[in-house]
Amino acid sequence: ASGVAVLLELARVLDRDKLHHEVWLTFFDAEDNGGLDGWEWIVGSTYMAEHLTVRPEFVIVVDMIGDAEQQIYKERNSDAALQDRLWAIAADLGYGDFFIPEYKWAMFDDHTPFAKREIVAVDIIDFDYPYWHTTQDTPDKVSAASLEHVGRVVEVLLEGERNIKRSEDNQ
């Protein structure tokens, strides 16, 4: 639920006066089937992508980003130009140790149905998380700072990159 937490906080903090475009904060259901036979993956995002009545400028998925030992690598099935913008913002904010500008994963995630329709899409995901799909995936493994890193990067992108201010904790 780390992605949900970030989206809920973005809903609270985004400054409408700084937004120059419409922003949809979307919560997808049925992304992960947990390995159950007969259950499809990415059902909610696939449905949305297939039924869009307007074409978004871009889609950013935040998934599994609350790890206290956060290491977010670029993802091979994501749009490279938008990833470069996001990773540059992260570096400007002082989050370069957490947003690593190297490719590591090729994910089949909620961004995939949009990318297949040639919509610019990025998956911000920290897939190096050993507790995924285990009973040890508990709230004590989540870091508020990790949530903030991702939330601030997305916030700065959405509100305009001219508004970059480094976090006091990272100066």
Short mmCIF file of N, CA and C in Angstrom, two decimals:
data_model
loop_
_atom_site.label_atom_id
_atom_site.label_comp_id
_atom_site.label_asym_id
_atom_site.label_seq_id
_atom_site.Cartn_x
_atom_site.Cartn_y
_atom_site.Cartn_z
N ALA A 1 0.82 -1.21 0.00
CA ALA A 1 0.00 0.00 0.00
C ALA A 1 0.85 1.26 0.00
N SER A 2 2.16 1.14 -0.22
CA SER A 2 3.01 2.33 -0.21
C SER A 2 2.65 3.28 -1.34
N GLY A 3 2.32 2.75 -2.50
CA GLY A 3 1.89 3.60 -3.60
C GLY A 3 0.60 4.33 -3.29
N VAL A 4 -0.32 3.64 -2.64
CA VAL A 4 -1.58 4.26 -2.22
C VAL A 4 -1.29 5.41 -1.25
N ALA A 5 -0.39 5.19 -0.30
CA ALA A 5 -0.05 6.24 0.66
C ALA A 5 0.50 7.48 -0.04
N VAL A 6 1.36 7.27 -1.03
CA VAL A 6 1.93 8.40 -1.77
C VAL A 6 0.83 9.14 -2.53
N LEU A 7 -0.06 8.42 -3.19
CA LEU A 7 -1.14 9.08 -3.93
C LEU A 7 -2.07 9.86 -3.01
N LEU A 8 -2.38 9.29 -1.86
CA LEU A 8 -3.24 10.00 -0.91
C LEU A 8 -2.57 11.29 -0.43
N GLU A 9 -1.28 11.24 -0.19
CA GLU A 9 -0.57 12.45 0.23
C GLU A 9 -0.49 13.46 -0.91
N LEU A 10 -0.29 13.00 -2.14
CA LEU A 10 -0.30 13.91 -3.28
C LEU A 10 -1.65 14.60 -3.40
N ALA A 11 -2.73 13.87 -3.16
CA ALA A 11 -4.07 14.46 -3.22
C ALA A 11 -4.18 15.61 -2.21
N ARG A 12 -3.49 15.48 -1.11
CA ARG A 12 -3.54 16.50 -0.06
C ARG A 12 -2.64 17.70 -0.37
N VAL A 13 -1.45 17.46 -0.92
CA VAL A 13 -0.45 18.53 -1.01
C VAL A 13 -0.31 19.19 -2.38
N LEU A 14 -0.80 18.58 -3.44
CA LEU A 14 -0.63 19.21 -4.76
C LEU A 14 -1.29 20.58 -4.76
N ASP A 15 -0.57 21.56 -5.26
CA ASP A 15 -1.05 22.94 -5.33
C ASP A 15 -1.73 23.15 -6.68
N ARG A 16 -3.05 23.24 -6.66
CA ARG A 16 -3.81 23.37 -7.90
C ARG A 16 -3.36 24.58 -8.72
N ASP A 17 -2.93 25.64 -8.05
CA ASP A 17 -2.50 26.84 -8.77
C ASP A 17 -1.22 26.62 -9.56
N LYS A 18 -0.44 25.61 -9.20
CA LYS A 18 0.81 25.32 -9.91
C LYS A 18 0.62 24.27 -11.00
N LEU A 19 -0.52 23.63 -11.03
CA LEU A 19 -0.77 22.60 -12.04
C LEU A 19 -1.24 23.26 -13.33
N HIS A 20 -0.60 22.91 -14.42
CA HIS A 20 -0.97 23.47 -15.71
C HIS A 20 -1.69 22.44 -16.58
N HIS A 21 -2.14 21.39 -15.95
CA HIS A 21 -2.83 20.32 -16.65
C HIS A 21 -3.66 19.54 -15.63
N GLU A 22 -4.57 18.78 -16.13
CA GLU A 22 -5.41 17.95 -15.26
C GLU A 22 -4.58 16.77 -14.74
N VAL A 23 -4.78 16.43 -13.48
CA VAL A 23 -4.06 15.31 -12.86
C VAL A 23 -5.09 14.32 -12.35
N TRP A 24 -4.92 13.07 -12.74
CA TRP A 24 -5.76 11.98 -12.21
C TRP A 24 -4.91 11.16 -11.26
N LEU A 25 -5.37 10.98 -10.05
CA LEU A 25 -4.73 10.05 -9.12
C LEU A 25 -5.59 8.80 -9.13
N THR A 26 -5.07 7.74 -9.68
CA THR A 26 -5.86 6.53 -9.93
C THR A 26 -5.33 5.38 -9.09
N PHE A 27 -6.26 4.66 -8.48
CA PHE A 27 -5.92 3.52 -7.63
C PHE A 27 -6.41 2.26 -8.34
N PHE A 28 -5.48 1.45 -8.81
CA PHE A 28 -5.84 0.26 -9.57
C PHE A 28 -6.08 -0.93 -8.65
N ASP A 29 -7.08 -1.71 -9.01
CA ASP A 29 -7.39 -2.94 -8.30
C ASP A 29 -6.91 -4.11 -9.15
N ALA A 30 -6.69 -5.23 -8.51
CA ALA A 30 -6.36 -6.49 -9.18
C ALA A 30 -5.09 -6.38 -10.02
N GLU A 31 -4.05 -5.75 -9.44
CA GLU A 31 -2.77 -5.67 -10.13
C GLU A 31 -2.01 -6.98 -10.02
N ASP A 32 -1.99 -7.52 -8.84
CA ASP A 32 -1.15 -8.68 -8.55
C ASP A 32 -2.03 -9.85 -8.15
N ASN A 33 -1.85 -10.97 -8.81
CA ASN A 33 -2.70 -12.13 -8.50
C ASN A 33 -2.12 -13.02 -7.42
N GLY A 34 -0.94 -12.69 -6.94
CA GLY A 34 -0.34 -13.48 -5.87
C GLY A 34 0.00 -14.90 -6.28
N GLY A 35 0.08 -15.15 -7.57
CA GLY A 35 0.41 -16.49 -8.05
C GLY A 35 -0.75 -17.45 -8.10
N LEU A 36 -1.97 -16.95 -7.98
CA LEU A 36 -3.15 -17.82 -8.02
C LEU A 36 -3.48 -18.21 -9.46
N ASP A 37 -3.65 -19.48 -9.71
CA ASP A 37 -4.01 -19.95 -11.04
C ASP A 37 -5.38 -19.43 -11.44
N GLY A 38 -5.51 -19.04 -12.70
CA GLY A 38 -6.79 -18.60 -13.22
C GLY A 38 -7.09 -17.12 -12.98
N TRP A 39 -6.22 -16.41 -12.31
CA TRP A 39 -6.41 -14.98 -12.06
C TRP A 39 -5.45 -14.20 -12.95
N GLU A 40 -5.96 -13.22 -13.61
CA GLU A 40 -5.14 -12.38 -14.49
C GLU A 40 -4.40 -11.32 -13.68
N TRP A 41 -3.37 -10.76 -14.28
CA TRP A 41 -2.61 -9.66 -13.69
C TRP A 41 -3.13 -8.34 -14.25
N ILE A 42 -2.81 -7.26 -13.62
CA ILE A 42 -3.06 -5.88 -14.03
C ILE A 42 -4.45 -5.65 -14.62
N VAL A 43 -5.45 -6.18 -13.96
CA VAL A 43 -6.83 -6.11 -14.47
C VAL A 43 -7.35 -4.68 -14.46
N GLY A 44 -7.19 -3.96 -13.35
CA GLY A 44 -7.72 -2.61 -13.25
C GLY A 44 -7.10 -1.65 -14.23
N SER A 45 -5.78 -1.67 -14.35
CA SER A 45 -5.10 -0.76 -15.27
C SER A 45 -5.39 -1.13 -16.72
N THR A 46 -5.51 -2.40 -17.01
CA THR A 46 -5.85 -2.82 -18.37
C THR A 46 -7.24 -2.30 -18.75
N TYR A 47 -8.18 -2.44 -17.84
CA TYR A 47 -9.54 -1.95 -18.11
C TYR A 47 -9.51 -0.44 -18.36
N MET A 48 -8.80 0.29 -17.52
CA MET A 48 -8.75 1.74 -17.69
C MET A 48 -8.12 2.11 -19.03
N ALA A 49 -6.98 1.51 -19.35
CA ALA A 49 -6.29 1.82 -20.60
C ALA A 49 -7.16 1.52 -21.81
N GLU A 50 -7.93 0.45 -21.75
CA GLU A 50 -8.80 0.07 -22.87
C GLU A 50 -10.02 0.98 -23.01
N HIS A 51 -10.40 1.67 -21.93
CA HIS A 51 -11.63 2.46 -21.95
C HIS A 51 -11.39 3.96 -21.77
N LEU A 52 -10.19 4.43 -21.99
CA LEU A 52 -9.91 5.86 -21.87
C LEU A 52 -10.72 6.65 -22.89
N THR A 53 -11.30 7.75 -22.45
CA THR A 53 -12.01 8.64 -23.38
C THR A 53 -11.14 9.83 -23.75
N VAL A 54 -10.07 10.06 -23.00
CA VAL A 54 -9.06 11.06 -23.32
C VAL A 54 -7.70 10.41 -23.15
N ARG A 55 -6.75 10.91 -23.91
CA ARG A 55 -5.39 10.34 -23.86
C ARG A 55 -4.55 11.15 -22.88
N PRO A 56 -4.04 10.52 -21.82
CA PRO A 56 -3.19 11.26 -20.88
C PRO A 56 -1.84 11.60 -21.51
N GLU A 57 -1.26 12.71 -21.05
CA GLU A 57 0.08 13.09 -21.51
C GLU A 57 1.10 12.03 -21.08
N PHE A 58 0.93 11.53 -19.85
CA PHE A 58 1.79 10.47 -19.35
C PHE A 58 1.13 9.79 -18.17
N VAL A 59 1.66 8.62 -17.81
CA VAL A 59 1.19 7.84 -16.67
C VAL A 59 2.42 7.51 -15.82
N ILE A 60 2.30 7.74 -14.52
CA ILE A 60 3.35 7.35 -13.58
C ILE A 60 2.73 6.40 -12.57
N VAL A 61 3.27 5.20 -12.48
CA VAL A 61 2.83 4.21 -11.50
C VAL A 61 3.85 4.20 -10.36
N VAL A 62 3.36 4.29 -9.13
CA VAL A 62 4.24 4.15 -7.96
C VAL A 62 3.86 2.86 -7.26
N ASP A 63 4.82 1.95 -7.15
CA ASP A 63 4.53 0.60 -6.68
C ASP A 63 5.71 0.11 -5.83
N MET A 64 5.42 -0.39 -4.66
CA MET A 64 6.45 -0.98 -3.80
C MET A 64 7.58 0.00 -3.52
N ILE A 65 7.25 1.20 -3.08
CA ILE A 65 8.27 2.23 -2.93
C ILE A 65 8.53 2.63 -1.47
N GLY A 66 7.98 1.90 -0.52
CA GLY A 66 8.13 2.27 0.88
C GLY A 66 9.27 1.60 1.61
N ASP A 67 10.06 0.80 0.93
CA ASP A 67 11.16 0.04 1.54
C ASP A 67 12.11 0.97 2.30
N ALA A 68 12.40 0.63 3.54
CA ALA A 68 13.32 1.43 4.35
C ALA A 68 14.73 1.45 3.76
N GLU A 69 15.05 0.46 2.95
CA GLU A 69 16.35 0.41 2.26
C GLU A 69 16.12 0.69 0.78
N GLN A 70 15.52 1.83 0.51
CA GLN A 70 15.05 2.17 -0.83
C GLN A 70 16.18 2.26 -1.85
N GLN A 71 15.97 1.56 -2.96
CA GLN A 71 16.84 1.62 -4.13
C GLN A 71 15.94 1.48 -5.35
N ILE A 72 15.67 2.59 -6.00
CA ILE A 72 14.77 2.58 -7.16
C ILE A 72 15.61 2.71 -8.41
N TYR A 73 15.62 1.66 -9.19
CA TYR A 73 16.35 1.63 -10.45
C TYR A 73 15.41 1.99 -11.60
N LYS A 74 15.98 2.43 -12.70
CA LYS A 74 15.18 2.63 -13.90
C LYS A 74 14.65 1.28 -14.36
N GLU A 75 13.50 1.32 -15.01
CA GLU A 75 12.80 0.10 -15.39
C GLU A 75 12.73 0.04 -16.92
N ARG A 76 13.08 -1.07 -17.50
CA ARG A 76 13.26 -1.19 -18.95
C ARG A 76 11.98 -1.03 -19.78
N ASN A 77 10.82 -1.28 -19.22
CA ASN A 77 9.57 -1.14 -19.99
C ASN A 77 8.92 0.22 -19.79
N SER A 78 9.65 1.14 -19.19
CA SER A 78 9.17 2.49 -18.95
C SER A 78 9.75 3.44 -19.98
N ASP A 79 9.08 4.57 -20.17
CA ASP A 79 9.55 5.59 -21.11
C ASP A 79 10.86 6.20 -20.61
N ALA A 80 11.90 6.12 -21.43
CA ALA A 80 13.23 6.56 -21.01
C ALA A 80 13.29 8.06 -20.76
N ALA A 81 12.66 8.86 -21.59
CA ALA A 81 12.73 10.32 -21.43
C ALA A 81 12.06 10.77 -20.13
N LEU A 82 10.89 10.21 -19.83
CA LEU A 82 10.21 10.59 -18.59
C LEU A 82 10.99 10.07 -17.38
N GLN A 83 11.56 8.88 -17.49
CA GLN A 83 12.41 8.40 -16.39
C GLN A 83 13.58 9.34 -16.16
N ASP A 84 14.21 9.80 -17.24
CA ASP A 84 15.33 10.73 -17.10
C ASP A 84 14.90 12.00 -16.37
N ARG A 85 13.72 12.53 -16.71
CA ARG A 85 13.22 13.73 -16.02
C ARG A 85 13.01 13.45 -14.54
N LEU A 86 12.38 12.33 -14.22
CA LEU A 86 12.11 11.99 -12.82
C LEU A 86 13.40 11.78 -12.04
N TRP A 87 14.35 11.06 -12.62
CA TRP A 87 15.62 10.79 -11.92
C TRP A 87 16.43 12.08 -11.77
N ALA A 88 16.34 13.00 -12.73
CA ALA A 88 17.03 14.29 -12.60
C ALA A 88 16.41 15.11 -11.47
N ILE A 89 15.10 15.10 -11.37
CA ILE A 89 14.43 15.79 -10.26
C ILE A 89 14.88 15.19 -8.94
N ALA A 90 14.91 13.86 -8.87
CA ALA A 90 15.35 13.19 -7.64
C ALA A 90 16.76 13.64 -7.27
N ALA A 91 17.65 13.70 -8.23
CA ALA A 91 19.03 14.13 -7.96
C ALA A 91 19.04 15.58 -7.47
N ASP A 92 18.26 16.45 -8.11
CA ASP A 92 18.20 17.85 -7.70
C ASP A 92 17.65 18.01 -6.29
N LEU A 93 16.77 17.12 -5.89
CA LEU A 93 16.20 17.16 -4.54
C LEU A 93 17.13 16.53 -3.49
N GLY A 94 18.21 15.92 -3.94
CA GLY A 94 19.13 15.27 -3.02
C GLY A 94 18.82 13.81 -2.78
N TYR A 95 18.03 13.21 -3.67
CA TYR A 95 17.62 11.82 -3.52
C TYR A 95 18.37 10.88 -4.46
N GLY A 96 19.52 11.31 -4.94
CA GLY A 96 20.28 10.51 -5.89
C GLY A 96 20.72 9.15 -5.37
N ASP A 97 20.86 9.02 -4.06
CA ASP A 97 21.23 7.72 -3.49
C ASP A 97 20.09 6.72 -3.54
N PHE A 98 18.87 7.20 -3.74
CA PHE A 98 17.69 6.34 -3.73
C PHE A 98 17.15 6.08 -5.14
N PHE A 99 17.32 7.04 -6.03
CA PHE A 99 16.93 6.90 -7.44
C PHE A 99 18.21 6.65 -8.22
N ILE A 100 18.47 5.41 -8.50
CA ILE A 100 19.73 4.99 -9.10
C ILE A 100 19.57 5.00 -10.63
N PRO A 101 20.38 5.79 -11.33
CA PRO A 101 20.19 5.96 -12.78
C PRO A 101 20.76 4.82 -13.62
N GLU A 102 20.39 3.62 -13.26
CA GLU A 102 20.79 2.42 -14.00
C GLU A 102 19.56 1.55 -14.18
N TYR A 103 19.55 0.79 -15.27
CA TYR A 103 18.44 -0.13 -15.52
C TYR A 103 18.70 -1.45 -14.80
N LYS A 104 17.65 -1.99 -14.18
CA LYS A 104 17.80 -3.27 -13.50
C LYS A 104 16.66 -4.23 -13.84
N TRP A 105 15.43 -3.74 -13.88
CA TRP A 105 14.26 -4.61 -14.04
C TRP A 105 13.52 -4.31 -15.34
N ALA A 106 12.80 -5.29 -15.81
CA ALA A 106 11.82 -5.13 -16.89
C ALA A 106 10.50 -5.66 -16.32
N MET A 107 9.65 -4.75 -15.89
CA MET A 107 8.45 -5.13 -15.14
C MET A 107 7.21 -5.21 -16.03
N PHE A 108 6.36 -6.16 -15.70
CA PHE A 108 5.01 -6.27 -16.26
C PHE A 108 4.10 -5.78 -15.14
N ASP A 109 3.75 -4.50 -15.19
CA ASP A 109 3.07 -3.86 -14.07
C ASP A 109 1.97 -2.96 -14.63
N ASP A 110 1.36 -2.15 -13.78
CA ASP A 110 0.22 -1.34 -14.20
C ASP A 110 0.54 -0.30 -15.27
N HIS A 111 1.78 0.00 -15.52
CA HIS A 111 2.12 0.92 -16.60
C HIS A 111 2.06 0.25 -17.97
N THR A 112 2.17 -1.06 -18.00
CA THR A 112 2.27 -1.82 -19.25
C THR A 112 1.08 -1.61 -20.19
N PRO A 113 -0.18 -1.68 -19.73
CA PRO A 113 -1.29 -1.48 -20.66
C PRO A 113 -1.28 -0.10 -21.33
N PHE A 114 -0.76 0.90 -20.65
CA PHE A 114 -0.68 2.24 -21.23
C PHE A 114 0.46 2.31 -22.25
N ALA A 115 1.60 1.76 -21.89
CA ALA A 115 2.74 1.74 -22.80
C ALA A 115 2.41 0.98 -24.08
N LYS A 116 1.64 -0.10 -23.96
CA LYS A 116 1.23 -0.86 -25.15
C LYS A 116 0.37 -0.03 -26.09
N ARG A 117 -0.28 1.00 -25.56
CA ARG A 117 -1.11 1.90 -26.36
C ARG A 117 -0.36 3.18 -26.72
N GLU A 118 0.96 3.11 -26.61
CA GLU A 118 1.86 4.20 -26.96
C GLU A 118 1.60 5.47 -26.15
N ILE A 119 1.18 5.29 -24.90
CA ILE A 119 1.07 6.38 -23.94
C ILE A 119 2.35 6.35 -23.10
N VAL A 120 2.98 7.48 -22.95
CA VAL A 120 4.20 7.58 -22.15
C VAL A 120 3.88 7.09 -20.74
N ALA A 121 4.61 6.09 -20.28
CA ALA A 121 4.33 5.49 -18.98
C ALA A 121 5.62 5.09 -18.28
N VAL A 122 5.64 5.30 -16.96
CA VAL A 122 6.80 4.96 -16.13
C VAL A 122 6.33 4.21 -14.90
N ASP A 123 7.09 3.21 -14.52
CA ASP A 123 6.86 2.45 -13.30
C ASP A 123 7.98 2.80 -12.32
N ILE A 124 7.64 3.53 -11.26
CA ILE A 124 8.61 3.79 -10.19
C ILE A 124 8.42 2.67 -9.18
N ILE A 125 9.38 1.77 -9.13
CA ILE A 125 9.24 0.57 -8.30
C ILE A 125 10.58 0.20 -7.67
N ASP A 126 10.53 -0.17 -6.41
CA ASP A 126 11.70 -0.67 -5.69
C ASP A 126 11.50 -2.18 -5.55
N PHE A 127 11.92 -2.90 -6.57
CA PHE A 127 11.63 -4.34 -6.62
C PHE A 127 12.62 -5.17 -5.80
N ASP A 128 13.65 -4.53 -5.26
CA ASP A 128 14.59 -5.23 -4.38
C ASP A 128 14.01 -5.24 -2.97
N TYR A 129 12.98 -6.01 -2.77
CA TYR A 129 12.27 -6.03 -1.49
C TYR A 129 12.05 -7.48 -1.10
N PRO A 130 12.87 -8.02 -0.21
CA PRO A 130 12.83 -9.45 0.09
C PRO A 130 11.55 -9.92 0.79
N TYR A 131 10.76 -8.99 1.31
CA TYR A 131 9.56 -9.38 2.07
C TYR A 131 8.31 -9.48 1.20
N TRP A 132 8.43 -9.14 -0.09
CA TRP A 132 7.29 -9.16 -1.01
C TRP A 132 6.64 -10.54 -1.01
N HIS A 133 5.33 -10.56 -0.84
CA HIS A 133 4.53 -11.80 -0.85
C HIS A 133 4.91 -12.75 0.29
N THR A 134 5.33 -12.19 1.42
CA THR A 134 5.60 -13.01 2.60
C THR A 134 4.84 -12.44 3.79
N THR A 135 4.74 -13.22 4.83
CA THR A 135 4.09 -12.74 6.05
C THR A 135 4.97 -11.73 6.79
N GLN A 136 6.20 -11.57 6.34
CA GLN A 136 7.11 -10.59 6.95
C GLN A 136 6.96 -9.19 6.34
N ASP A 137 6.09 -9.04 5.36
CA ASP A 137 5.83 -7.74 4.73
C ASP A 137 4.89 -6.96 5.66
N THR A 138 5.47 -6.33 6.66
CA THR A 138 4.73 -5.67 7.73
C THR A 138 5.08 -4.17 7.79
N PRO A 139 4.24 -3.37 8.44
CA PRO A 139 4.45 -1.91 8.47
C PRO A 139 5.82 -1.47 8.99
N ASP A 140 6.46 -2.26 9.82
CA ASP A 140 7.77 -1.86 10.34
C ASP A 140 8.85 -1.83 9.26
N LYS A 141 8.57 -2.38 8.10
CA LYS A 141 9.53 -2.38 6.99
C LYS A 141 9.40 -1.13 6.13
N VAL A 142 8.39 -0.30 6.41
CA VAL A 142 8.11 0.88 5.60
C VAL A 142 8.79 2.10 6.22
N SER A 143 9.30 2.95 5.37
CA SER A 143 9.96 4.17 5.80
C SER A 143 9.19 5.39 5.30
N ALA A 144 8.85 6.29 6.21
CA ALA A 144 8.18 7.53 5.81
C ALA A 144 9.08 8.35 4.89
N ALA A 145 10.38 8.30 5.12
CA ALA A 145 11.31 9.03 4.25
C ALA A 145 11.28 8.49 2.83
N SER A 146 11.18 7.18 2.68
CA SER A 146 11.10 6.58 1.35
C SER A 146 9.83 7.02 0.63
N LEU A 147 8.72 7.06 1.35
CA LEU A 147 7.48 7.55 0.76
C LEU A 147 7.63 9.00 0.33
N GLU A 148 8.28 9.80 1.17
CA GLU A 148 8.49 11.21 0.85
C GLU A 148 9.35 11.38 -0.40
N HIS A 149 10.40 10.60 -0.53
CA HIS A 149 11.27 10.72 -1.71
C HIS A 149 10.45 10.62 -2.99
N VAL A 150 9.65 9.59 -3.09
CA VAL A 150 8.87 9.37 -4.31
C VAL A 150 7.79 10.44 -4.45
N GLY A 151 7.10 10.72 -3.37
CA GLY A 151 6.04 11.73 -3.43
C GLY A 151 6.55 13.09 -3.85
N ARG A 152 7.67 13.52 -3.30
CA ARG A 152 8.23 14.83 -3.67
C ARG A 152 8.66 14.87 -5.13
N VAL A 153 9.27 13.80 -5.62
CA VAL A 153 9.70 13.78 -7.02
C VAL A 153 8.49 13.92 -7.94
N VAL A 154 7.45 13.17 -7.68
CA VAL A 154 6.25 13.25 -8.52
C VAL A 154 5.59 14.62 -8.36
N GLU A 155 5.53 15.12 -7.14
CA GLU A 155 4.94 16.44 -6.89
C GLU A 155 5.67 17.52 -7.69
N VAL A 156 6.98 17.52 -7.65
CA VAL A 156 7.76 18.53 -8.37
C VAL A 156 7.52 18.41 -9.87
N LEU A 157 7.48 17.21 -10.40
CA LEU A 157 7.20 17.04 -11.83
C LEU A 157 5.83 17.61 -12.18
N LEU A 158 4.82 17.27 -11.39
CA LEU A 158 3.46 17.70 -11.70
C LEU A 158 3.26 19.20 -11.54
N GLU A 159 3.93 19.80 -10.56
CA GLU A 159 3.75 21.23 -10.31
C GLU A 159 4.69 22.09 -11.14
N GLY A 160 5.62 21.49 -11.81
CA GLY A 160 6.56 22.24 -12.63
C GLY A 160 7.94 22.17 -12.03
N GLU A 161 8.89 21.76 -12.83
CA GLU A 161 10.23 21.49 -12.34
C GLU A 161 10.97 22.73 -11.87
N ARG A 162 10.43 23.91 -12.17
CA ARG A 162 11.06 25.15 -11.70
C ARG A 162 10.98 25.28 -10.18
N ASN A 163 10.11 24.50 -9.56
CA ASN A 163 9.86 24.64 -8.13
C ASN A 163 10.70 23.68 -7.28
N ILE A 164 11.81 23.23 -7.78
CA ILE A 164 12.63 22.26 -7.05
C ILE A 164 13.29 22.94 -5.85
N LYS A 165 13.05 22.37 -4.70
CA LYS A 165 13.71 22.80 -3.46
C LYS A 165 14.19 21.55 -2.77
N ARG A 166 15.46 21.55 -2.43
CA ARG A 166 16.04 20.38 -1.76
C ARG A 166 15.42 20.21 -0.39
N SER A 167 15.20 18.96 -0.02
CA SER A 167 14.75 18.65 1.33
C SER A 167 15.85 19.01 2.30
N GLU A 168 15.51 19.63 3.42
CA GLU A 168 16.51 20.00 4.42
C GLU A 168 17.27 18.78 4.93
N ASP A 169 16.61 17.64 4.96
CA ASP A 169 17.26 16.42 5.45
C ASP A 169 18.35 15.93 4.52
N ASN A 170 18.35 16.37 3.26
CA ASN A 170 19.28 15.84 2.27
C ASN A 170 20.33 16.86 1.83
N GLN A 171 20.41 18.01 2.49
CA GLN A 171 21.40 19.02 2.10
C GLN A 171 22.75 18.72 2.71
#
